[in-house]
Short mmCIF file of C-alpha atoms and ligand atoms in Angstrom, two decimals:
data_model
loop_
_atom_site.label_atom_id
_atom_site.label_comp_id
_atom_site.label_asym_id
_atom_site.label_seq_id
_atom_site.Cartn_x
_atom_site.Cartn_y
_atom_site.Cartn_z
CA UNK A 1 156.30 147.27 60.13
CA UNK A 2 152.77 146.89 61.39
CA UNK A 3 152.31 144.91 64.33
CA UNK A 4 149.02 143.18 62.79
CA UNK A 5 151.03 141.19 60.43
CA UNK A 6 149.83 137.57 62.54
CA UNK A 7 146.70 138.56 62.68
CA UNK A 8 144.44 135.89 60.13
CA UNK A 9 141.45 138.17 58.62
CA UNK A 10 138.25 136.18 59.25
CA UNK A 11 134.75 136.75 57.50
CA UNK A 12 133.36 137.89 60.62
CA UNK A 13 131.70 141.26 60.88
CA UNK A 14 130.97 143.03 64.04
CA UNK A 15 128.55 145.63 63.06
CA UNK A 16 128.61 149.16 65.32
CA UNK A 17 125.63 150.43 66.76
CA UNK A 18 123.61 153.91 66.00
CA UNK A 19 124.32 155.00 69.19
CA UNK A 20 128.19 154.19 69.10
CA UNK A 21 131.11 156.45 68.27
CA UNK A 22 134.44 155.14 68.36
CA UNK A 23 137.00 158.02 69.31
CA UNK A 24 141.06 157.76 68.72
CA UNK A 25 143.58 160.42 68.61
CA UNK A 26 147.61 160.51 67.32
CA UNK A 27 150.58 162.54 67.08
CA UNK A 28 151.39 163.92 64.01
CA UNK A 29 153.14 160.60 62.84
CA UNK A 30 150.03 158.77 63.09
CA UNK A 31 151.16 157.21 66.40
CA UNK A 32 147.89 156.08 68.66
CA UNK A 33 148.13 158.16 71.79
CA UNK A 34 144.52 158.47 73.11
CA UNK A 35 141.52 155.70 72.13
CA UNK A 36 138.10 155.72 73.80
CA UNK A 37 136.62 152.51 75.49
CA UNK A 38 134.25 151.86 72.37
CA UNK A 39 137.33 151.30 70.15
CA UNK A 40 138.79 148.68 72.58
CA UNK A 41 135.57 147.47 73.25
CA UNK A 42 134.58 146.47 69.23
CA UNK A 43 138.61 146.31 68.29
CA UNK A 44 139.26 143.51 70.89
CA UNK A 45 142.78 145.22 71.47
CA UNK A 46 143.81 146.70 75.19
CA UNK A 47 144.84 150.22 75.37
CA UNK A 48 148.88 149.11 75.86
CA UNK A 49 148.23 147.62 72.03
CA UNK A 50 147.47 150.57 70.87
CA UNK A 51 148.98 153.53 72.94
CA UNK A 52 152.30 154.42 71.01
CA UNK A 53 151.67 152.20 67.97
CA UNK A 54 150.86 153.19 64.60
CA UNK A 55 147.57 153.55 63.79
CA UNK A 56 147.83 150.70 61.46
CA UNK A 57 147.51 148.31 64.23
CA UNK A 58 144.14 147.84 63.02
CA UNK A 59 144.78 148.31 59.27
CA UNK A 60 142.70 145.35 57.27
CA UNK A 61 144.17 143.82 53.99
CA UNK A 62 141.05 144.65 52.18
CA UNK A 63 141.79 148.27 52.51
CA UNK A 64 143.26 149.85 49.12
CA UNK A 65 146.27 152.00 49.84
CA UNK A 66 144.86 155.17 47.95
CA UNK A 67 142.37 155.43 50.49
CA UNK A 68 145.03 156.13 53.13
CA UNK A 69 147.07 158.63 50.68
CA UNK A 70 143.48 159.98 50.75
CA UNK A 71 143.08 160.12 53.82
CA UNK A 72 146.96 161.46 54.84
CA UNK A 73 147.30 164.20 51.87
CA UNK A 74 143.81 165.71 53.53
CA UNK A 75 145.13 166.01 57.20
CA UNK A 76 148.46 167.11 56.40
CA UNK A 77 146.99 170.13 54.10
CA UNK A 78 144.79 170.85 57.27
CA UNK A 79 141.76 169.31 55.84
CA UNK A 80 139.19 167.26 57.51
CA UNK A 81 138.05 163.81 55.34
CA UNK A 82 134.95 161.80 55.78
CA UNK A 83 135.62 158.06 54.52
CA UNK A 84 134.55 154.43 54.55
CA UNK A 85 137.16 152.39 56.32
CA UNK A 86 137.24 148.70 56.46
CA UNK A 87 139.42 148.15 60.32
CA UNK A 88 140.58 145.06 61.45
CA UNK A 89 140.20 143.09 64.92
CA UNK A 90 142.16 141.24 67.03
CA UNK A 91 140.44 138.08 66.56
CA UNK A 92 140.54 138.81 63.00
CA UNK A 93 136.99 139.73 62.46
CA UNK A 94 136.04 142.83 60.54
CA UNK A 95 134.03 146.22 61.24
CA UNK A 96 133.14 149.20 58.56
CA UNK A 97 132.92 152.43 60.02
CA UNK A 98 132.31 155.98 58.35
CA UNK A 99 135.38 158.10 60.01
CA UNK A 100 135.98 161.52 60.05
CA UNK A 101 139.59 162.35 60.19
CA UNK A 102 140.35 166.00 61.66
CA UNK A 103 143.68 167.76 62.30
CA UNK A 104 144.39 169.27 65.09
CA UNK A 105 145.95 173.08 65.69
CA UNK A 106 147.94 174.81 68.11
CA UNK A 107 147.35 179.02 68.36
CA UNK A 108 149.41 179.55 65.36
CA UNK A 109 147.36 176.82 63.59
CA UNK A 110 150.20 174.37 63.49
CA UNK A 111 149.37 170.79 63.41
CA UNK A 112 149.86 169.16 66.31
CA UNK A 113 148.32 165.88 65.74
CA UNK A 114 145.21 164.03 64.46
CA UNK A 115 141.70 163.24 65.94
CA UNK A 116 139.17 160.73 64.59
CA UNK A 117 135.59 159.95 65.08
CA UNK A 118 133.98 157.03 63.22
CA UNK A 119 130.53 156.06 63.42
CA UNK A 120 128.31 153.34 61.91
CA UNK A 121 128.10 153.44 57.72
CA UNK A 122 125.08 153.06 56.34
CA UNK A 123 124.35 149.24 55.43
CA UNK A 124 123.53 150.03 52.17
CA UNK A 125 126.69 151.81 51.20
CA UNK A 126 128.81 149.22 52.27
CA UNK A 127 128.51 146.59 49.03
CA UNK A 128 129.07 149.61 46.68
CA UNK A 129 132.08 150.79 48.60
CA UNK A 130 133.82 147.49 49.11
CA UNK A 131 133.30 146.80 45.74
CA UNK A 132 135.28 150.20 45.08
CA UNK A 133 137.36 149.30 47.19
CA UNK A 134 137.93 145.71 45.76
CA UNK A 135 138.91 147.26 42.16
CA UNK A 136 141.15 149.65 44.00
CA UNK A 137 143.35 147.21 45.31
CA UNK A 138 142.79 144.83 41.93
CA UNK A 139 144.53 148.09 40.14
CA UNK A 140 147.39 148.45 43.06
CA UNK A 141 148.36 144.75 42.90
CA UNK A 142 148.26 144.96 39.35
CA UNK A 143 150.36 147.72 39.20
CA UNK A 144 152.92 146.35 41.46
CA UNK A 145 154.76 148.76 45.01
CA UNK A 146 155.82 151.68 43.58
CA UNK A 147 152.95 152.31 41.41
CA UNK A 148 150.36 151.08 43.63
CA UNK A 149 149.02 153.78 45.03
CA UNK A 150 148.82 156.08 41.99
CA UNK A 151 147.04 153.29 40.04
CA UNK A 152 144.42 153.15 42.65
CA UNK A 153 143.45 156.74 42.83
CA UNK A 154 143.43 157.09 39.12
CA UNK A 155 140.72 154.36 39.32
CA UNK A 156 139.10 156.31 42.03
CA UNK A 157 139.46 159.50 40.39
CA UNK A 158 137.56 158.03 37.06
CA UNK A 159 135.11 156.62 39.29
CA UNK A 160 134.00 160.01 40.57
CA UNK A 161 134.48 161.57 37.18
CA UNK A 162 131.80 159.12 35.53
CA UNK A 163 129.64 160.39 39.01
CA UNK A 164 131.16 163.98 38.48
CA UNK A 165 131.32 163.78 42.55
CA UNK A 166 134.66 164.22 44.98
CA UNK A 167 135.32 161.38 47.06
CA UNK A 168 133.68 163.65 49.50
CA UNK A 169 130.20 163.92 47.88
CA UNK A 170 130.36 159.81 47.47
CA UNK A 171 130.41 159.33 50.85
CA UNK A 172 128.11 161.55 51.80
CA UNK A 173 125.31 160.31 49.01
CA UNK A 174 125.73 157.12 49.88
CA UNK A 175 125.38 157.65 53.57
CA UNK A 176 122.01 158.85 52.99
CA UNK A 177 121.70 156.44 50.33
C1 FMN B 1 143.58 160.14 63.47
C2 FMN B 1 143.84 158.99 62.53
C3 FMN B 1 142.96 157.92 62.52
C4 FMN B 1 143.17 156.83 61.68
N1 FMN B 1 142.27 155.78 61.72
C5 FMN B 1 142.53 154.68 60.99
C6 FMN B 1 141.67 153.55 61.07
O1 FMN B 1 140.64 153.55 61.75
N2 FMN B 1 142.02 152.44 60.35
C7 FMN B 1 143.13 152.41 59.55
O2 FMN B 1 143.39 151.36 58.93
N3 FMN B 1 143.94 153.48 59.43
C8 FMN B 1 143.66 154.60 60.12
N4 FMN B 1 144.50 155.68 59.99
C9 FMN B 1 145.55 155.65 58.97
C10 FMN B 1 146.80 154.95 59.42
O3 FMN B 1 147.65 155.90 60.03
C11 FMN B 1 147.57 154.32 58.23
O4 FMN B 1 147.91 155.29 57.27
C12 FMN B 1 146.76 153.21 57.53
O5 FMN B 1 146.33 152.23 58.45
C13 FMN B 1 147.54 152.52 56.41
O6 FMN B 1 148.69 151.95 56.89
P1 FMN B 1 150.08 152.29 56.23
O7 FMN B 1 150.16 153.80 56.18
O8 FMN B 1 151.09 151.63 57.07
O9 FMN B 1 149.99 151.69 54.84
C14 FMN B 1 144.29 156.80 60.81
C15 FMN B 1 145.19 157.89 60.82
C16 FMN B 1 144.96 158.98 61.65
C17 FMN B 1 145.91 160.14 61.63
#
């Protein structure tokens, strides 16, 4: 169970700076065991809320579950992904960020947990992804649990096909958009 759950989202945006870069690292169950004081600083949590916890502590509703299959199926194959993330505050208000979600390896190149950097999106990206995003999660509730996430990245999926991009290539064109 997330530990967000009683958090009420607000329409409040706190909006990173150029010069910011907010750092967070996990086991290989996604469990928060490093953060950097920019994260607690724009997250409005304190490092015991986070240290130990899912990262999902900071998980916002508006955030389409495909995304995170996205996002998991990459790092587990040992692949780095670059994506637009919608997080959540304490208070409730709301910050975009462009992360880039890295694994980490051991000698023998075993995974032995996850490393994330996420810097400020590009203004000008953010209406066309969260309207993305918004039809994502249209197609997951539609779709009902089990389904959900499988609807969503089938809408992705045409998405990019119409572009003839990867999800990869988005982001990146719209960053410099
Ligand atoms: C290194 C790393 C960084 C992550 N950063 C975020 C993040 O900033 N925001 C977020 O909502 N999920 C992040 N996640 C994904 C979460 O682990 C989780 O999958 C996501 O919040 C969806 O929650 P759920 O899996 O419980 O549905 C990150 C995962 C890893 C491994």
């Amino acid at each position: 169970m997330s530990k967000n759950r009683e958090i009420v989202p607000t329409e409040k945006e706190i909006v990173m700076r150029d010069d910011q870069f907010i750092v967070s690292k996990t086991d290989t169950k996604g469990r928060i065991t490093y953060v950097n004081r920019v994260f607690i600083e724009i997250s409005g949590f304190v490092e015991p809320e986070l240290i130990g916890y899912q990262h999902n502590v900071i998980r916002h509703p508006d955030m389409p579950r495909g995304v995170f299959k996205l996002l998991w199926s990459s790092i587990q194959e040992g692949k780095e992904i670059f994506a637009y993330v919608k997080n959540l505050c304490r208070d409730g208000s709301y910050y975009w960020v462009l992360a880039n979600v890295t694994p980490s390896l051991d000698v023998n190149g075993n995974i032995i947990g996850y490393y994330s950097v996420r810097r400020k999106p590009n203004p000008r990206a953010l209406s066309i992804v969260s309207d993305l995003y918004r039809r994502m999660l249209a197609a997951e509730r539609q779709a009902g649990a089990r389904d959900a996430t499988a609807a969503s990245l089938d809408l992705l999926q045409q998405v990019l096909n119409e572009k003839g991009m990867s999800y990869e290539e988005l982001v990146f064109s719209l960053q410099s958009h």
